[in-house]
Amino acid sequence: MTEFVRNVRLWFAPGEIRREGGTPDYRFSLANERTFLAWLRTAMALVGGGFAVDQFLPDLRWGWRVGLALALLAAGVLCSLRAVNHWVACERAMRRGEDLPVSRFPALLSVVIALVALVMVVVVLVGWEG
C-alpha cells in the first residue's frame, strides 16, 4: 500500500522520479508516455460511450440505460487513474533497472467492456422500450 501512495504522490510531481536510479534510454520513456496517452484515449472513449448510452437511448428502460452508462463511465474513470499509476510505476522500474510491472487491469477492463457490449447487442436485437 505504501508503494501505491508513493506512486500517487509522484503523479503530481513527476520530476521527483528523476531522483531514482539512472536515466533510461529516452526511447523507452517516450514509449511509456505513448502507452499512457493510449490509455487516456481509451478512457475518454469509455466516458464518451457512457454519455452516448445515457443520451441517445431514451427508449431503453431507465435502469438498463443508467446501469450501462455508469458501467462505461466507471470503466473510463478507472482506466484514466490506472494509466497515470502505470506510467509512474513503469518509469520508476526502468530507472531502477527492474522488470516492468504487470497488471490484471487490461483483462478486467476487457471483460467489463465485453459484458457491456453483450448487453448492448441484446438491447439492439430485442429492441427494449422503457
PDB file of C-alpha atoms in Angstrom:
ATOM      1  CA  MET A   1       0.000   0.000   0.000  1.00  0.00           C
ATOM      2  CA  THR A   2       2.837   2.399   0.733  1.00  0.00           C
ATOM      3  CA  GLU A   3       4.150   1.874  -2.818  1.00  0.00           C
ATOM      4  CA  PHE A   4       0.744   2.907  -4.197  1.00  0.00           C
ATOM      5  CA  VAL A   5       0.706   6.032  -2.004  1.00  0.00           C
ATOM      6  CA  ARG A   6       4.207   6.911  -3.202  1.00  0.00           C
ATOM      7  CA  ASN A   7       3.096   6.457  -6.810  1.00  0.00           C
ATOM      8  CA  VAL A   8       0.079   8.720  -6.244  1.00  0.00           C
ATOM      9  CA  ARG A   9       2.358  11.430  -4.865  1.00  0.00           C
ATOM     10  CA  LEU A  10       4.522  11.090  -7.981  1.00  0.00           C
ATOM     11  CA  TRP A  11       1.503  11.648 -10.232  1.00  0.00           C
ATOM     12  CA  PHE A  12       1.715  15.323  -9.322  1.00  0.00           C
ATOM     13  CA  ALA A  13       5.497  15.579  -9.060  1.00  0.00           C
ATOM     14  CA  PRO A  14       6.928  13.538 -11.951  1.00  0.00           C
ATOM     15  CA  GLY A  15      10.245  15.377 -11.665  1.00  0.00           C
ATOM     16  CA  GLU A  16      10.814  13.501  -8.400  1.00  0.00           C
ATOM     17  CA  ILE A  17      11.127  10.278 -10.390  1.00  0.00           C
ATOM     18  CA  ARG A  18      14.486  11.523 -11.678  1.00  0.00           C
ATOM     19  CA  ARG A  19      15.941  11.015  -8.199  1.00  0.00           C
ATOM     20  CA  GLU A  20      15.566   7.254  -8.559  1.00  0.00           C
ATOM     21  CA  GLY A  21      18.106   5.146 -10.398  1.00  0.00           C
ATOM     22  CA  GLY A  22      19.640   6.133 -13.696  1.00  0.00           C
ATOM     23  CA  THR A  23      18.190   7.746 -16.767  1.00  0.00           C
ATOM     24  CA  PRO A  24      16.729   5.100 -19.081  1.00  0.00           C
ATOM     25  CA  ASP A  25      17.032   5.206 -22.836  1.00  0.00           C
ATOM     26  CA  TYR A  26      14.742   8.029 -23.952  1.00  0.00           C
ATOM     27  CA  ARG A  27      13.032   5.739 -26.440  1.00  0.00           C
ATOM     28  CA  PHE A  28      11.674   3.666 -23.558  1.00  0.00           C
ATOM     29  CA  SER A  29      10.435   6.703 -21.652  1.00  0.00           C
ATOM     30  CA  LEU A  30       8.747   8.033 -24.776  1.00  0.00           C
ATOM     31  CA  ALA A  31       7.163   4.620 -25.456  1.00  0.00           C
ATOM     32  CA  ASN A  32       5.901   4.627 -21.871  1.00  0.00           C
ATOM     33  CA  GLU A  33       4.378   8.059 -22.471  1.00  0.00           C
ATOM     34  CA  ARG A  34       2.725   6.921 -25.722  1.00  0.00           C
ATOM     35  CA  THR A  35       1.211   3.971 -23.872  1.00  0.00           C
ATOM     36  CA  PHE A  36      -0.069   6.357 -21.200  1.00  0.00           C
ATOM     37  CA  LEU A  37      -1.682   8.540 -23.853  1.00  0.00           C
ATOM     38  CA  ALA A  38      -3.276   5.491 -25.498  1.00  0.00           C
ATOM     39  CA  TRP A  39      -4.833   4.535 -22.148  1.00  0.00           C
ATOM     40  CA  LEU A  40      -6.144   8.100 -21.791  1.00  0.00           C
ATOM     41  CA  ARG A  41      -7.715   7.925 -25.249  1.00  0.00           C
ATOM     42  CA  THR A  42      -9.369   4.671 -24.212  1.00  0.00           C
ATOM     43  CA  ALA A  43     -10.635   6.333 -21.028  1.00  0.00           C
ATOM     44  CA  MET A  44     -12.072   9.252 -22.995  1.00  0.00           C
ATOM     45  CA  ALA A  45     -13.801   6.860 -25.403  1.00  0.00           C
ATOM     46  CA  LEU A  46     -15.357   4.980 -22.476  1.00  0.00           C
ATOM     47  CA  VAL A  47     -16.591   8.207 -20.901  1.00  0.00           C
ATOM     48  CA  GLY A  48     -17.985   9.325 -24.257  1.00  0.00           C
ATOM     49  CA  GLY A  49     -19.673   5.951 -24.681  1.00  0.00           C
ATOM     50  CA  GLY A  50     -21.237   6.268 -21.245  1.00  0.00           C
ATOM     51  CA  PHE A  51     -22.697   9.657 -22.106  1.00  0.00           C
ATOM     52  CA  ALA A  52     -23.845   8.391 -25.503  1.00  0.00           C
ATOM     53  CA  VAL A  53     -25.716   5.477 -23.938  1.00  0.00           C
ATOM     54  CA  ASP A  54     -27.434   7.807 -21.497  1.00  0.00           C
ATOM     55  CA  GLN A  55     -28.326  10.487 -24.040  1.00  0.00           C
ATOM     56  CA  PHE A  56     -29.099   8.528 -27.194  1.00  0.00           C
ATOM     57  CA  LEU A  57     -31.029   5.544 -25.870  1.00  0.00           C
ATOM     58  CA  PRO A  58     -34.063   7.231 -24.317  1.00  0.00           C
ATOM     59  CA  ASP A  59     -36.328   4.298 -25.214  1.00  0.00           C
ATOM     60  CA  LEU A  60     -34.248   1.925 -23.113  1.00  0.00           C
ATOM     61  CA  ARG A  61     -35.606   1.222 -19.644  1.00  0.00           C
ATOM     62  CA  TRP A  62     -34.175   3.699 -17.164  1.00  0.00           C
ATOM     63  CA  GLY A  63     -32.400   1.066 -15.051  1.00  0.00           C
ATOM     64  CA  TRP A  64     -30.697  -0.537 -18.040  1.00  0.00           C
ATOM     65  CA  ARG A  65     -29.708   2.781 -19.560  1.00  0.00           C
ATOM     66  CA  VAL A  66     -28.261   4.149 -16.328  1.00  0.00           C
ATOM     67  CA  GLY A  67     -26.569   0.847 -15.493  1.00  0.00           C
ATOM     68  CA  LEU A  68     -24.835   0.628 -18.864  1.00  0.00           C
ATOM     69  CA  ALA A  69     -23.891   4.307 -18.802  1.00  0.00           C
ATOM     70  CA  LEU A  70     -22.471   4.055 -15.286  1.00  0.00           C
ATOM     71  CA  ALA A  71     -20.510   0.910 -16.159  1.00  0.00           C
ATOM     72  CA  LEU A  72     -18.856   2.703 -19.082  1.00  0.00           C
ATOM     73  CA  LEU A  73     -18.251   5.881 -17.081  1.00  0.00           C
ATOM     74  CA  ALA A  74     -16.734   3.916 -14.184  1.00  0.00           C
ATOM     75  CA  ALA A  75     -14.510   1.994 -16.601  1.00  0.00           C
ATOM     76  CA  GLY A  76     -13.343   5.328 -18.043  1.00  0.00           C
ATOM     77  CA  VAL A  77     -12.521   6.708 -14.607  1.00  0.00           C
ATOM     78  CA  LEU A  78     -10.629   3.568 -13.608  1.00  0.00           C
ATOM     79  CA  CYS A  79      -8.808   3.496 -16.923  1.00  0.00           C
ATOM     80  CA  SER A  80      -7.593   7.082 -16.567  1.00  0.00           C
ATOM     81  CA  LEU A  81      -6.417   6.530 -12.992  1.00  0.00           C
ATOM     82  CA  ARG A  82      -4.739   3.269 -13.917  1.00  0.00           C
ATOM     83  CA  ALA A  83      -2.996   4.974 -16.838  1.00  0.00           C
ATOM     84  CA  VAL A  84      -1.179   7.510 -14.698  1.00  0.00           C
ATOM     85  CA  ASN A  85      -0.360   4.991 -11.974  1.00  0.00           C
ATOM     86  CA  HIS A  86       1.051   2.541 -14.522  1.00  0.00           C
ATOM     87  CA  TRP A  87       3.071   5.282 -16.211  1.00  0.00           C
ATOM     88  CA  VAL A  88       4.729   6.185 -12.901  1.00  0.00           C
ATOM     89  CA  ALA A  89       5.340   2.549 -11.971  1.00  0.00           C
ATOM     90  CA  CYS A  90       6.919   1.781 -15.359  1.00  0.00           C
ATOM     91  CA  GLU A  91       9.088   4.881 -15.303  1.00  0.00           C
ATOM     92  CA  ARG A  92      10.351   4.017 -11.809  1.00  0.00           C
ATOM     93  CA  ALA A  93      11.015   0.406 -12.810  1.00  0.00           C
ATOM     94  CA  MET A  94      13.002   1.477 -15.884  1.00  0.00           C
ATOM     95  CA  ARG A  95      15.094   3.878 -13.808  1.00  0.00           C
ATOM     96  CA  ARG A  96      15.820   1.148 -11.260  1.00  0.00           C
ATOM     97  CA  GLY A  97      16.629  -1.479 -13.888  1.00  0.00           C
ATOM     98  CA  GLU A  98      13.744  -3.679 -12.669  1.00  0.00           C
ATOM     99  CA  ASP A  99      11.199  -5.691 -14.613  1.00  0.00           C
ATOM    100  CA  LEU A 100       8.220  -3.672 -15.733  1.00  0.00           C
ATOM    101  CA  PRO A 101       5.143  -4.105 -13.539  1.00  0.00           C
ATOM    102  CA  VAL A 102       2.425  -6.491 -14.648  1.00  0.00           C
ATOM    103  CA  SER A 103      -1.267  -5.868 -14.246  1.00  0.00           C
ATOM    104  CA  ARG A 104      -4.591  -7.660 -14.463  1.00  0.00           C
ATOM    105  CA  PHE A 105      -6.301  -4.382 -15.284  1.00  0.00           C
ATOM    106  CA  PRO A 106      -6.321  -4.833 -19.091  1.00  0.00           C
ATOM    107  CA  ALA A 107      -8.070  -8.201 -18.686  1.00  0.00           C
ATOM    108  CA  LEU A 108     -10.579  -6.732 -16.204  1.00  0.00           C
ATOM    109  CA  LEU A 109     -11.301  -3.790 -18.485  1.00  0.00           C
ATOM    110  CA  SER A 110     -11.761  -6.150 -21.438  1.00  0.00           C
ATOM    111  CA  VAL A 111     -14.282  -8.251 -19.515  1.00  0.00           C
ATOM    112  CA  VAL A 112     -16.274  -5.185 -18.427  1.00  0.00           C
ATOM    113  CA  ILE A 113     -16.374  -3.808 -21.968  1.00  0.00           C
ATOM    114  CA  ALA A 114     -17.326  -7.222 -23.365  1.00  0.00           C
ATOM    115  CA  LEU A 115     -20.193  -7.529 -20.869  1.00  0.00           C
ATOM    116  CA  VAL A 116     -21.486  -4.062 -21.694  1.00  0.00           C
ATOM    117  CA  ALA A 117     -21.200  -4.861 -25.409  1.00  0.00           C
ATOM    118  CA  LEU A 118     -23.150  -8.117 -24.967  1.00  0.00           C
ATOM    119  CA  VAL A 119     -25.918  -6.301 -23.131  1.00  0.00           C
ATOM    120  CA  MET A 120     -25.994  -3.719 -25.923  1.00  0.00           C
ATOM    121  CA  VAL A 121     -26.285  -6.494 -28.523  1.00  0.00           C
ATOM    122  CA  VAL A 122     -29.314  -7.832 -26.651  1.00  0.00           C
ATOM    123  CA  VAL A 123     -30.769  -4.313 -26.468  1.00  0.00           C
ATOM    124  CA  VAL A 124     -30.360  -3.846 -30.208  1.00  0.00           C
ATOM    125  CA  LEU A 125     -31.748  -7.277 -31.104  1.00  0.00           C
ATOM    126  CA  VAL A 126     -34.697  -7.221 -28.708  1.00  0.00           C
ATOM    127  CA  GLY A 127     -35.401  -3.525 -29.049  1.00  0.00           C
ATOM    128  CA  TRP A 128     -36.467  -2.975 -25.440  1.00  0.00           C
ATOM    129  CA  GLU A 129     -38.546   0.076 -24.778  1.00  0.00           C
ATOM    130  CA  GLY A 130     -38.914   1.947 -21.491  1.00  0.00           C
TER     131      GLY A 130
END
